[in-house]
Coordinates of C-alpha atoms in Angstrom, one line a residue:
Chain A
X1 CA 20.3 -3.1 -14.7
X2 CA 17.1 -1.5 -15.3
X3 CA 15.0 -1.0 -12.1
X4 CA 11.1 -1.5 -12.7
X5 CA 8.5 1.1 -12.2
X6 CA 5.6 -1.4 -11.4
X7 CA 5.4 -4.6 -9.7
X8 CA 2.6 -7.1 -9.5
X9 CA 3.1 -6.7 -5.5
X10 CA 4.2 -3.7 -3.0
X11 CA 7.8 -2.5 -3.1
X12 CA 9.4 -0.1 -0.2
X13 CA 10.8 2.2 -2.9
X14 CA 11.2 5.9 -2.6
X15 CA 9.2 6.7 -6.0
X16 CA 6.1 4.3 -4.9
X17 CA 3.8 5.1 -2.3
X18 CA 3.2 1.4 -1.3
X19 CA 4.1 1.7 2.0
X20 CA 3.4 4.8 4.4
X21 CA 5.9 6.2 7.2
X22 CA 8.5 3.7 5.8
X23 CA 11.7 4.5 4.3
X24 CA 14.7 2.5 2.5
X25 CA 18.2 4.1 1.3
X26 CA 21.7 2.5 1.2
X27 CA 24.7 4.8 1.5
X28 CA 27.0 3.7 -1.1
X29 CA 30.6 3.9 -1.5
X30 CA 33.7 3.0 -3.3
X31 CA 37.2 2.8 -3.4
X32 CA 40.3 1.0 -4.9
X33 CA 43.5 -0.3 -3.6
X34 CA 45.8 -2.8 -4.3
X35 CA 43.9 -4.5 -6.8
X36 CA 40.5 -4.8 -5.5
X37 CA 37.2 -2.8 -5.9
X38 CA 36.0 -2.3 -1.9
X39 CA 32.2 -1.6 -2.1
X40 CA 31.1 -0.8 1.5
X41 CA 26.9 -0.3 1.3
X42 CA 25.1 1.0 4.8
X43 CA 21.4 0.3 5.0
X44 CA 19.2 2.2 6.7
X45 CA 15.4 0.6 6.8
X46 CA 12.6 2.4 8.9
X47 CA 9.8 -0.5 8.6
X48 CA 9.1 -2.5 11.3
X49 CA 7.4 -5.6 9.4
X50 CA 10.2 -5.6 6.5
X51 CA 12.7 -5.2 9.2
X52 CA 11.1 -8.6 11.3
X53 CA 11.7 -10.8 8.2
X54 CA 15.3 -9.8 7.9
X55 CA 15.4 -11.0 11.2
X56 CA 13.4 -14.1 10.8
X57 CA 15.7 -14.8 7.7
X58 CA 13.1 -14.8 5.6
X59 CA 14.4 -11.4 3.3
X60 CA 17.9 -9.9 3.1
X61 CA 19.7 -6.8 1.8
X62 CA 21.6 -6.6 -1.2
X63 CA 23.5 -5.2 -3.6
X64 CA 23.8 -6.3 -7.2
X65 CA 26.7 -5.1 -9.2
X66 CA 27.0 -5.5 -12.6
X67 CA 29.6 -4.4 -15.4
X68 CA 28.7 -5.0 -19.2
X69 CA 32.1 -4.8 -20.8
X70 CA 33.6 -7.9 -18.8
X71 CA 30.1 -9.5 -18.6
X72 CA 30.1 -9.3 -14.7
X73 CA 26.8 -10.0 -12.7
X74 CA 26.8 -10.7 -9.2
X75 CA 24.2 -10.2 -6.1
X76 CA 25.6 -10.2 -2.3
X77 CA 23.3 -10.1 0.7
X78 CA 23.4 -9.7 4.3
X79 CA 21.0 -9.5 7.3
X80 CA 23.6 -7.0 8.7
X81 CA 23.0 -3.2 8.2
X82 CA 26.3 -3.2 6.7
X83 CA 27.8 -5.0 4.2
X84 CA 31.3 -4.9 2.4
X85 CA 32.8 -6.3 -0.5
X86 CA 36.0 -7.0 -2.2
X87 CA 35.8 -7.7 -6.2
X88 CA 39.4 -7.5 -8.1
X89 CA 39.4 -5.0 -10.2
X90 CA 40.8 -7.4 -13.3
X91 CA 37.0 -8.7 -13.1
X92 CA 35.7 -5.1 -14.0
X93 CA 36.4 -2.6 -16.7
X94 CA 34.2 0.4 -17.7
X95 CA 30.9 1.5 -15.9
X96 CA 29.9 -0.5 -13.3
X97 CA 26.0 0.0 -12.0
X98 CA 25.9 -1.3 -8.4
X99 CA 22.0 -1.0 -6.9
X100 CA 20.5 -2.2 -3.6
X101 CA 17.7 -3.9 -2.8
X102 CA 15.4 -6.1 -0.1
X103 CA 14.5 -9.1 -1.1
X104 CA 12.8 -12.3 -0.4
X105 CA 14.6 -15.4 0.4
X106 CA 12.5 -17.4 0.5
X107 CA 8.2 -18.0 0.0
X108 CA 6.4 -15.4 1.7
X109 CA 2.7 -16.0 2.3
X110 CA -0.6 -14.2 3.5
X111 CA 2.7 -11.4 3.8
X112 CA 0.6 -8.4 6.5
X113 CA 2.6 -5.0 6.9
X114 CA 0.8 -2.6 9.1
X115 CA 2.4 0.2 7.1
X116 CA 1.2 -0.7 4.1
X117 CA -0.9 1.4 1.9
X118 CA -4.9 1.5 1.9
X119 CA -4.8 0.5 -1.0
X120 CA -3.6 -3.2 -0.5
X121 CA -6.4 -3.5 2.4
X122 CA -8.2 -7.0 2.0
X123 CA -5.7 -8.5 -1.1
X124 CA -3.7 -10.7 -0.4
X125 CA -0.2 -10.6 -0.9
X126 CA 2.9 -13.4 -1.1
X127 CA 6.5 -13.5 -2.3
X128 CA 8.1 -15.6 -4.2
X129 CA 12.2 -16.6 -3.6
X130 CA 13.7 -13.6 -5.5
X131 CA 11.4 -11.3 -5.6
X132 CA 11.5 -7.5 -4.8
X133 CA 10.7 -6.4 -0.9
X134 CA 12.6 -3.2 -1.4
X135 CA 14.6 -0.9 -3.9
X136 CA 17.2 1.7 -2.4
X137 CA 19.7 3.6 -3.9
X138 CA 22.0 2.5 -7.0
X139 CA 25.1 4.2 -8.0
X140 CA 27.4 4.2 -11.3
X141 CA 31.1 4.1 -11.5
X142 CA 33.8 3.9 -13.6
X143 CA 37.2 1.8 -13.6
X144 CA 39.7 3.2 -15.8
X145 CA 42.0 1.0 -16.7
X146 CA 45.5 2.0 -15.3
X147 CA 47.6 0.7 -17.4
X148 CA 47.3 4.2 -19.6
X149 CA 46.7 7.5 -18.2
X150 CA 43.2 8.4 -19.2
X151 CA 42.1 11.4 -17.6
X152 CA 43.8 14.3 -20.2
X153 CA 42.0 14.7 -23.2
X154 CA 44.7 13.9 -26.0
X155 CA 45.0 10.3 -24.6
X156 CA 41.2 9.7 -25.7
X157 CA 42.0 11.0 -29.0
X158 CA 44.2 9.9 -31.1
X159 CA 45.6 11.0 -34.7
X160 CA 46.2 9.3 -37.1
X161 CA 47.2 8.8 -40.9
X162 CA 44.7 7.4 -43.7
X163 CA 46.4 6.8 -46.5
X164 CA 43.2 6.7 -49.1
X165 CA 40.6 9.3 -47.6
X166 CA 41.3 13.2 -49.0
X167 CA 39.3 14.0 -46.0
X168 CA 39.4 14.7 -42.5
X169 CA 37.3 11.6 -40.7
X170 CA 36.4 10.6 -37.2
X171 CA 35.9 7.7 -36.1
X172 CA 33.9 7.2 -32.6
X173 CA 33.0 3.9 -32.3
X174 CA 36.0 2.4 -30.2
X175 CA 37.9 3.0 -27.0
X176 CA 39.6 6.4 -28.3
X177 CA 38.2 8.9 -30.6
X178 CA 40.8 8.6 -33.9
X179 CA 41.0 11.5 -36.3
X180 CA 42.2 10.3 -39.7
X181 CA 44.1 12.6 -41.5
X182 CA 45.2 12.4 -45.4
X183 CA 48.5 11.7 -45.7
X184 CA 49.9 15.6 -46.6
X185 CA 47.6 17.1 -43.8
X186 CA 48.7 14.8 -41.4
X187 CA 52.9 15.1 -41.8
X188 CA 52.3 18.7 -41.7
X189 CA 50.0 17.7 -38.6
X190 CA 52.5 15.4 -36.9
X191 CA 56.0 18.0 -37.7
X192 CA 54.4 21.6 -36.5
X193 CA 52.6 19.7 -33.5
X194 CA 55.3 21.5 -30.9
X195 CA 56.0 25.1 -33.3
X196 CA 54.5 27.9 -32.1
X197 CA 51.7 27.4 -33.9
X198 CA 50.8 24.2 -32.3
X199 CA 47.6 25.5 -31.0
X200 CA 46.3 27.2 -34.1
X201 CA 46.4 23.3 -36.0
X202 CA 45.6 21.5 -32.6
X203 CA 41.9 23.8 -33.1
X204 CA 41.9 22.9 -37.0
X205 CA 42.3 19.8 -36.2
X206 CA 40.4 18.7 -32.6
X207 CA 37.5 21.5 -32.7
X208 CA 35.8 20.3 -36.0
X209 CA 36.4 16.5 -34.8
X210 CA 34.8 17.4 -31.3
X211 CA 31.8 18.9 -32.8
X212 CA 31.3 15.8 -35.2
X213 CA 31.5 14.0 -31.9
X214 CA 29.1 15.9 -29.7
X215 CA 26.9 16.5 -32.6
X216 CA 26.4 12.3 -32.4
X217 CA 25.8 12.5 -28.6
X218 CA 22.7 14.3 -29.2
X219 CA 21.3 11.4 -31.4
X220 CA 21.6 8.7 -28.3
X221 CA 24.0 7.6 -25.8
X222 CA 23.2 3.7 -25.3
X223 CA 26.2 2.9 -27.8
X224 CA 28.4 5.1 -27.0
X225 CA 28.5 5.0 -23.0
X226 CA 30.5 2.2 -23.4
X227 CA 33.3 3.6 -24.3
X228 CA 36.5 4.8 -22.6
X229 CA 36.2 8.3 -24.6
X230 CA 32.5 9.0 -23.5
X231 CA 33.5 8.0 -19.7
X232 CA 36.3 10.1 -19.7
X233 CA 34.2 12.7 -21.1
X234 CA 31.9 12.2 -18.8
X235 CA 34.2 12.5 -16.0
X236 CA 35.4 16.1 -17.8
X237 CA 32.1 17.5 -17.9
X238 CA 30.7 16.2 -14.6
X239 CA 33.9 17.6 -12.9
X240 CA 32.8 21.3 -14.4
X241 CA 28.9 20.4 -12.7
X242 CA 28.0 20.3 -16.6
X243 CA 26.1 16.7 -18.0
X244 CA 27.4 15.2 -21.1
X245 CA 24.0 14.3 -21.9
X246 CA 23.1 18.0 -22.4
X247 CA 25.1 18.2 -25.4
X248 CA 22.6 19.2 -28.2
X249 CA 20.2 20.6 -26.0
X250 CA 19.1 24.2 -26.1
X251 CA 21.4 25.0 -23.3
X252 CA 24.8 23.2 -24.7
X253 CA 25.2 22.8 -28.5
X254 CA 27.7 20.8 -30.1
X255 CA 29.9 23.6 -30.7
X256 CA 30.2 25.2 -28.0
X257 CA 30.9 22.3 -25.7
X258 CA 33.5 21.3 -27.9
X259 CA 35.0 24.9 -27.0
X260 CA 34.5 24.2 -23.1
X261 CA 36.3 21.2 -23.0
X262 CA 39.1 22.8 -25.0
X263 CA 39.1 25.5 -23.0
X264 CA 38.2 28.5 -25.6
X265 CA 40.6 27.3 -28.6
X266 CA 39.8 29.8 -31.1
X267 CA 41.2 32.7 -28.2
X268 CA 44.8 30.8 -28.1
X269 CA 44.9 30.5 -31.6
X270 CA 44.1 33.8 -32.4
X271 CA 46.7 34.9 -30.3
X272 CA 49.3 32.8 -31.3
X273 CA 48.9 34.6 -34.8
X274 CA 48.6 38.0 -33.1
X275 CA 52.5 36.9 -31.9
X276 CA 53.7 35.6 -35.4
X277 CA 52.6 38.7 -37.0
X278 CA 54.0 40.8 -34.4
X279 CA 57.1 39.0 -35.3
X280 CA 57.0 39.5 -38.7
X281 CA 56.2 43.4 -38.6
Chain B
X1 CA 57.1 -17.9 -24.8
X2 CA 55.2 -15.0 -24.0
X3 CA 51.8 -13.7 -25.0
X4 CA 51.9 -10.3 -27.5
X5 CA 50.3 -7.6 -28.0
X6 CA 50.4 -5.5 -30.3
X7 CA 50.3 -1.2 -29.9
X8 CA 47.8 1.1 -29.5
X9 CA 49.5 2.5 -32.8
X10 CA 49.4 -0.5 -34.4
X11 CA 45.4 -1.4 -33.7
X12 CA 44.7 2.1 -35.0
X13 CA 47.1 2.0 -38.3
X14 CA 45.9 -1.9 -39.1
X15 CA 42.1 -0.7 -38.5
X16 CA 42.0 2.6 -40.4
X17 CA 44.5 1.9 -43.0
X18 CA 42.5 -2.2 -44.0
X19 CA 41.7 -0.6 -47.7
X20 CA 45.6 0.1 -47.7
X21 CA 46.4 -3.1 -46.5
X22 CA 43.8 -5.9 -47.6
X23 CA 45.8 -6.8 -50.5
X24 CA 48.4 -8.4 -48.4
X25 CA 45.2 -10.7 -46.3
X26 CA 43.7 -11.4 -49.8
X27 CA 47.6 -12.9 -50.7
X28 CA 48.0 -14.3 -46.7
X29 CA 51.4 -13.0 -47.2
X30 CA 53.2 -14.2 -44.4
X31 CA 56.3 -12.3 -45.1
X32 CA 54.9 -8.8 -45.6
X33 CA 53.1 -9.1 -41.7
X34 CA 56.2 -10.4 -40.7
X35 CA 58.3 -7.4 -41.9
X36 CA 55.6 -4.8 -40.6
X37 CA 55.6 -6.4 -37.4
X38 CA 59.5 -6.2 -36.6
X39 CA 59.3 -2.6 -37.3
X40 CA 59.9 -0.8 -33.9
X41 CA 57.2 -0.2 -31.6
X42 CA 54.4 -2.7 -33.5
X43 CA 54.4 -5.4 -30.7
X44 CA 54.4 -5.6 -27.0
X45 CA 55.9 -8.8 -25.2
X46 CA 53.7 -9.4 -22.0
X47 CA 54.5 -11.3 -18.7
X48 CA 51.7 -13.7 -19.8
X49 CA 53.1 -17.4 -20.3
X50 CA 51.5 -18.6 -23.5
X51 CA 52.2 -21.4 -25.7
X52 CA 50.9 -21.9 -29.0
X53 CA 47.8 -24.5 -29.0
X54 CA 47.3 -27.4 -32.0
X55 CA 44.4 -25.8 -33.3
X56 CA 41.7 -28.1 -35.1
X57 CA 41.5 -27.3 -38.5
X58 CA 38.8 -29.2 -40.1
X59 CA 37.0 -28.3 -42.9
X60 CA 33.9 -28.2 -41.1
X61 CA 33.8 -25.4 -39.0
X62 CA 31.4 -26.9 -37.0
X63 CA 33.1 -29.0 -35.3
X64 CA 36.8 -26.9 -35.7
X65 CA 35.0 -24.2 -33.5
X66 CA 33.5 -26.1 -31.0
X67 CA 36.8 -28.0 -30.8
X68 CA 39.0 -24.9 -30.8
X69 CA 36.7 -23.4 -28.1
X70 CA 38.2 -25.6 -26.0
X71 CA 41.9 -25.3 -27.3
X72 CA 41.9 -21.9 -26.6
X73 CA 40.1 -21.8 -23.2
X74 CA 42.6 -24.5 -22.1
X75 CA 45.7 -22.4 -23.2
X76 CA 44.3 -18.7 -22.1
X77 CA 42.7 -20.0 -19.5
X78 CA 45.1 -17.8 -17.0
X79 CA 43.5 -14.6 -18.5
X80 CA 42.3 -12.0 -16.5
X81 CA 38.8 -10.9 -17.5
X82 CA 39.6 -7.2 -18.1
X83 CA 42.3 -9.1 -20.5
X84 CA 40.4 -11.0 -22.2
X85 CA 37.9 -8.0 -23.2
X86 CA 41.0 -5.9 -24.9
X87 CA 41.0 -5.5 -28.5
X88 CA 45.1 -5.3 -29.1
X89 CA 45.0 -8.5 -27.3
X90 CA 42.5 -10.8 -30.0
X91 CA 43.9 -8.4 -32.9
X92 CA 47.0 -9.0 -31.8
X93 CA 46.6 -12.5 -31.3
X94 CA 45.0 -12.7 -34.7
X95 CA 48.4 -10.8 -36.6
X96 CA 50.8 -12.2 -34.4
X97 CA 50.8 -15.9 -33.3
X98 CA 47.6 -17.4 -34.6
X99 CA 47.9 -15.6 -37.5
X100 CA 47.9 -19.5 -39.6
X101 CA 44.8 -19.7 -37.3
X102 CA 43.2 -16.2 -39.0
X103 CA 44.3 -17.5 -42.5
X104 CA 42.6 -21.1 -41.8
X105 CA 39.3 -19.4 -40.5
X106 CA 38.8 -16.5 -42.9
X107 CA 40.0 -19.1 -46.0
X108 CA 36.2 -18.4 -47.7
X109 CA 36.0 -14.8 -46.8
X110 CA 39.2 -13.7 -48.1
X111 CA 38.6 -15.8 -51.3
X112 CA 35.3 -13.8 -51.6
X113 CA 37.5 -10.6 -50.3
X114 CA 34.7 -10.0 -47.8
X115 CA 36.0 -7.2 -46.2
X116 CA 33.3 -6.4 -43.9
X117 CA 33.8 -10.1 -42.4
X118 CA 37.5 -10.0 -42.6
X119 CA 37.0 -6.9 -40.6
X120 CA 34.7 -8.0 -37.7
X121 CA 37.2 -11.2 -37.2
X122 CA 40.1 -9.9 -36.5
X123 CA 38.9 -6.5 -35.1
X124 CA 36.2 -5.2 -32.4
X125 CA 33.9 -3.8 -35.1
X126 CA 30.6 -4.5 -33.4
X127 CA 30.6 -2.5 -29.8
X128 CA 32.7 -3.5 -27.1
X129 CA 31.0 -6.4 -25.4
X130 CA 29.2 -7.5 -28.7
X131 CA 32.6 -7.9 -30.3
X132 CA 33.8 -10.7 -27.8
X133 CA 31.8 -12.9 -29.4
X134 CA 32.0 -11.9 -32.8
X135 CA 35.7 -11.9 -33.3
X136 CA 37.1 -15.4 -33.8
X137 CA 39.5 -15.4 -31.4
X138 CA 38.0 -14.0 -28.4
X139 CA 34.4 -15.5 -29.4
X140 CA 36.3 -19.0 -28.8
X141 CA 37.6 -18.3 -25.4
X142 CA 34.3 -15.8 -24.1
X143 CA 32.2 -19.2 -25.0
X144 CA 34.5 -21.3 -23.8
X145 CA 34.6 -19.1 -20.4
X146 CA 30.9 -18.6 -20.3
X147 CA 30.0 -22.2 -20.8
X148 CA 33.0 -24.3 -18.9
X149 CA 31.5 -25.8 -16.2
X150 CA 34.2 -27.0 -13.3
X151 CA 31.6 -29.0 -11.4
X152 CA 31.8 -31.5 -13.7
X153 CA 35.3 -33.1 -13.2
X154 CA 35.5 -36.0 -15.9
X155 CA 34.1 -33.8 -18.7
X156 CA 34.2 -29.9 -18.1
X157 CA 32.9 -28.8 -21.3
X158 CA 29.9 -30.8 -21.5
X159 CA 27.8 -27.9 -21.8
X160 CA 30.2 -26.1 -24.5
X161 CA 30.0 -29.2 -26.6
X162 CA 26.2 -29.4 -26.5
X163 CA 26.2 -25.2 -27.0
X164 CA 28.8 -25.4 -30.5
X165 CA 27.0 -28.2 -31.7
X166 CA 26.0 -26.5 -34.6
X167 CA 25.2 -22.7 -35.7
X168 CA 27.9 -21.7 -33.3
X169 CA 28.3 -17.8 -34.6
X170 CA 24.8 -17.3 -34.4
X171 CA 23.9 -18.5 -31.1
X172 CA 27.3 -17.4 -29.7
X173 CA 25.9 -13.7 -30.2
X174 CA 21.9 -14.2 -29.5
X175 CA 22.5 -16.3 -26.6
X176 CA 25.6 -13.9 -24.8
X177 CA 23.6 -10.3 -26.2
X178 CA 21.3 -10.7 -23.0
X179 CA 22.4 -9.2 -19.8
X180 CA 21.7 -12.3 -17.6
X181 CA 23.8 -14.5 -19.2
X182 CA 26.4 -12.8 -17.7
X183 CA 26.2 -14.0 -14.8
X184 CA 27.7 -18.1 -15.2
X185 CA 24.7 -19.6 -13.1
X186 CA 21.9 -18.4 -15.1
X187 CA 23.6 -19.4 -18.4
X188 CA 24.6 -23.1 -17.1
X189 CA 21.1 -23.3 -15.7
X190 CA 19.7 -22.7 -19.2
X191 CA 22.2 -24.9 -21.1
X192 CA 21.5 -27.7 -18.9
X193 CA 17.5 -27.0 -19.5
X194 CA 18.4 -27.1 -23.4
X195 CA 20.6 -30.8 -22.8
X196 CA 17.6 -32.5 -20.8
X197 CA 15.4 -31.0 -23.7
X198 CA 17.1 -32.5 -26.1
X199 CA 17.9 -35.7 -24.1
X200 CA 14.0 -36.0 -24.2
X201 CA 14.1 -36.0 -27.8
X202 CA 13.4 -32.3 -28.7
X203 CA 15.8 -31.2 -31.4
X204 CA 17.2 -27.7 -30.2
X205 CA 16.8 -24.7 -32.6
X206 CA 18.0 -21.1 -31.9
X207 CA 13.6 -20.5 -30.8
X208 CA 14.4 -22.7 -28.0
X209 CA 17.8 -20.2 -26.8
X210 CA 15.3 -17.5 -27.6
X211 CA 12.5 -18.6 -25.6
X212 CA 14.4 -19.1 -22.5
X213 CA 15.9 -16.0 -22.9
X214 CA 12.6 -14.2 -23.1
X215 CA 11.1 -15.9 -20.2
X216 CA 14.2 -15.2 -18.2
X217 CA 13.7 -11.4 -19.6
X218 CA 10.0 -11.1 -18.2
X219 CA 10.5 -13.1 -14.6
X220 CA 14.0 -10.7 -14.3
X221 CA 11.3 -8.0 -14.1
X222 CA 9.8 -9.1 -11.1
X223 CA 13.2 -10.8 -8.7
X224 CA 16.7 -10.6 -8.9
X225 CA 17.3 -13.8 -11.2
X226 CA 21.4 -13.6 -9.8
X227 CA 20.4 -15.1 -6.4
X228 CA 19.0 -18.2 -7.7
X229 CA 21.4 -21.4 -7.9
X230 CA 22.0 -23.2 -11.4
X231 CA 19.3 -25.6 -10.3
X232 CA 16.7 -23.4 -9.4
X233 CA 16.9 -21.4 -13.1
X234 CA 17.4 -24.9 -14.8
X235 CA 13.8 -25.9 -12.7
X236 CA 12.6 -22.8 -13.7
X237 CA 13.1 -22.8 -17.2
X238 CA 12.6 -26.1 -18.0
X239 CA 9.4 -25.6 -16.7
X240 CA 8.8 -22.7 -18.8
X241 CA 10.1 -24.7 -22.0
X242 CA 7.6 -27.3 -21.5
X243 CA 4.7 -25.3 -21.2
X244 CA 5.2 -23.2 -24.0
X245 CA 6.6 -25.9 -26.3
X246 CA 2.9 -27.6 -25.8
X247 CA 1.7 -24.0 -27.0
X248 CA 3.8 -23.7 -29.8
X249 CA 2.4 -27.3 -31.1
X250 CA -0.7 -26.0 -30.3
X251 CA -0.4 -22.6 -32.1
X252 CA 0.5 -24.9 -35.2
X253 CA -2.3 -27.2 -34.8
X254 CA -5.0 -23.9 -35.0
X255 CA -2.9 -22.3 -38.0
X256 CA -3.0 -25.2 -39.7
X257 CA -6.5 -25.7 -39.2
X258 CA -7.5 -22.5 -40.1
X259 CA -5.3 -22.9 -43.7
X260 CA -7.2 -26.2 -44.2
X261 CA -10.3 -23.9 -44.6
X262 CA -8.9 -21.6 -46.6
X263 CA -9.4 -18.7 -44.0

């Protein structure tokens, strides 16, 4: 969901300064079992007038979870400080964005707030039902499905033969990354995958694809996010306290990221040669 | 009988390999699918009961898809949602046992070998969410999904019948590309705007889906549209509609006005 910077009345948000010595933030968490998605969220509000028309009923908390793959949109809300959730996880797959808010629910008129900034002195304010007392924290998660074991990098890519191309392809835009090899490259591919120069053609093959990926990371994400390859990835890099974002920055290029997450190819290839030859001699 | 699926393998090998293969969909030969399916490893068999529906087959596909949105809903209507948004599950589906179903659907695009069509039927070729409603097989049971409405006991899919009534493809992806709309509230609320509309003697185009939508786009701004009931969006927007159709007939009067004196 994207969160608005302006509103045609004051917010308690932490990047406003509509309201002085007044705070909002939800603590956030989340875990799985047996089938369900528990989302536990802990409010903490520090404004008295905000707090008084939770009380009254006239405003609650919430959180508002949303996943775009299975088109799932829902809003829950309390008057409690905490509040907990169960959503089965066969409703959800992918990112999930869950944010928290205050809002109105119901008309709010000739709304006062002695914390309030100068600035709204003498206007007058009012609410409609729906509208946006307060913004806290949001977080992003992802569901992997379990029914295949994502988190190693070879499950997210897969190889394959193409029985027209002469040339190496990649394609990105599905679940897995697929590498489409011509039909001679890929039986030699497919039969020396376990010899002992398996690493050697897993580079030939894998580094020049993961470039061609990361090299289209840098031209914008919106697409790709939604797919099980760029979460895992995601997941890889954030793991290592890098951002998968960064690709094709100044800082991370294509080519060397592809590197990271094979952890320095070219090195185990090399030395898998340095054996052979030493074999050979 | 059970639902199938077919492989990972498979989706990858009947997606990459189509220029290999499209011969085979321009003949709907039968026989070949057959034999590549019983090789090993093709097809999954899973736990999910599923008998094969009497599809519609009319040769207007305006009213086979807003009948078959409701022949598939009823007979997949025991999907999870993180099933229905799988890809081997529709392309299977479309290979497997609807595969007269494909042949029937596709009949003008494989006569025009219209591979890029062919492509985005039976495959997710669009994005992952996008697809669900592109595909003809899971674009039958998303709308059916998004627009059954159990409320209504002696007719269920009064708002799917009003929503296929005609240029079903094209509003099926406008009208489910907005975020909103995923939630089943806002999207009834809408569709029942659109059927007092139209009860009112207003003939629905794809600007009226649009306009709602937009309106819906700008107010989401400013409140949380997902705590409002179906009532209070269909208030809401049918508000909205009848203001700004007055502009719109308005707008017309001025341009017409202006043309008359040859500004």
């Amino acid at each position: 969901m994207k969160i608005n910077t302006s509103y045609p009345y004051p917010v308690l948000y932490m990047n406003n300064e509509d309201y002085k010595k007044s705070s909002y933030h939800t603590n956030i968490s989340v875990n799985e079992s047996f089938g369900e998605l528990h989302i536990i969220a802990k409010f903490s509000l520090d404004n008295p007038g905000i707090k008084r028309l939770i009380e009254e009923a006239a405003a609650v908390f919430m959180i508002h979870v949303e996943c775009g793959q299975t088109s799932f949109r829902q809003a829950y809300e309390t008057s409690r400080e905490t509040l907990e959730v169960a959503i089965p996880t066969n409703a959800l797959r992918g990112k999930i964005a869950i944010h928290s808010f205050i809002i109105a629910k119901e008309a709010i008129t000739d709304y006062t707030n002695d914390r309030l900034s100068d600035w709204y002195t003498g206007i007058q304010i009012s609410f409609e039902k729906g509208n946006i007392l307060g913004i806290g924290d949001a977080i992003e998660t992802t569901l992997i499905d379990d029914n295949t074991e994502l988190l190693n990098l070879p499950s997210i890519i897969t190889v394959s033969k193409h029985q027209k191309n002469e040339f190496m392809d990649v394609e990105i835009q599905h679940d897995n990354i697929t590498i489409y090899l011509p039909e001679y490259e890929y039986n030699q591919y497919a039969m020396s995958a376990n010899s002992l120069l398996k690493n050697t053609i897993l580079s030939t093959v894998i580094v020049p694809a993961l470039v061609y990926v990361f090299s289209k990371i840098g031209t914008g994400t919106e697409d790709l996010e939604q797919y099980t390859w760029y979460q895992v990835m995601e997941k890889i890099f954030e793991e290592n306290n890098l951002r998968l974002e960064d690709v094709g920055s100044d800082t991370l290029s294509p080519l060397k990221a592809a590197q990271l997450v094979l952890r320095k190819p070219l090195k185990s290839s090399f030395e898998e040669i340095e054996k052979l030859d030493r074999k050979e001699v | 009988m059970k639902l199938k699926f077919i492989t990972d393998d498979t989706l990858v090998d009947l997606r990459g390999n189509y220029d290999s293969y499209k011969e085979h969909y321009y003949n709907t030969n039968h026989q070949w699918f057959d034999e590549y399916f019983r090789q090993e490893e093709r097809v999954i068999e899973s736990s999910i009961p599923f008998e094969i529906p009497t599809f519609n087959l009319s040769e207007d596909y305006a009213i086979s898809d807003r009948e078959n949105v409701k022949v598939i809903y009823d007979s997949l209507k025991h999907l999870t949602i993180t099933q229905a948004t799988q890809e081997r599950l529709w392309a299977g589906l479309a290979h497997l046992q609807l595969r007269d179903f494909t042949f029937y659907r596709l009949k003008k695009d494989i006569e025009g070998k219209n591979d890029k069509r062919i492509n985005t039927s039976i495959f997710f070729k669009n994005g992952n969410k996008r697809s669900l409603f592109v595909h003809i097989l899971a674009r039958l049971w998303w709308v059916g999904y998004m627009t059954y409405d159990e409320t209504n006991e002696t007719n269920p899919y009064w708002l799917t019948d009003f929503f296929c009534r005609k240029d079903f493809s094209a509003r099926a992806v406008v009208f489910f590309s907005s975020n909103f709309t995923s939630n089943r509230n806002i999207t009834k609320g809408i569709i029942r705007t659109l059927v007092k509309l139209e009860e009112s003697g207003v003939a629905i185009k794809r600007d009226h889906f649009v306009q709602a939508n937009k309106y819906l786009n700008v107010v989401g701004g400013a409140m949380i549209l997902d705590m409002l009931t179906t009532e209070e969006v269909e208030e809401m927007v049918g508000k909205h509609l009848a203001k700004s159709f007055d502009l719109i007939k308005s707008s017309n009067l001025i341009n017409t006005y202006v043309y008359k004196r040859g500004v």
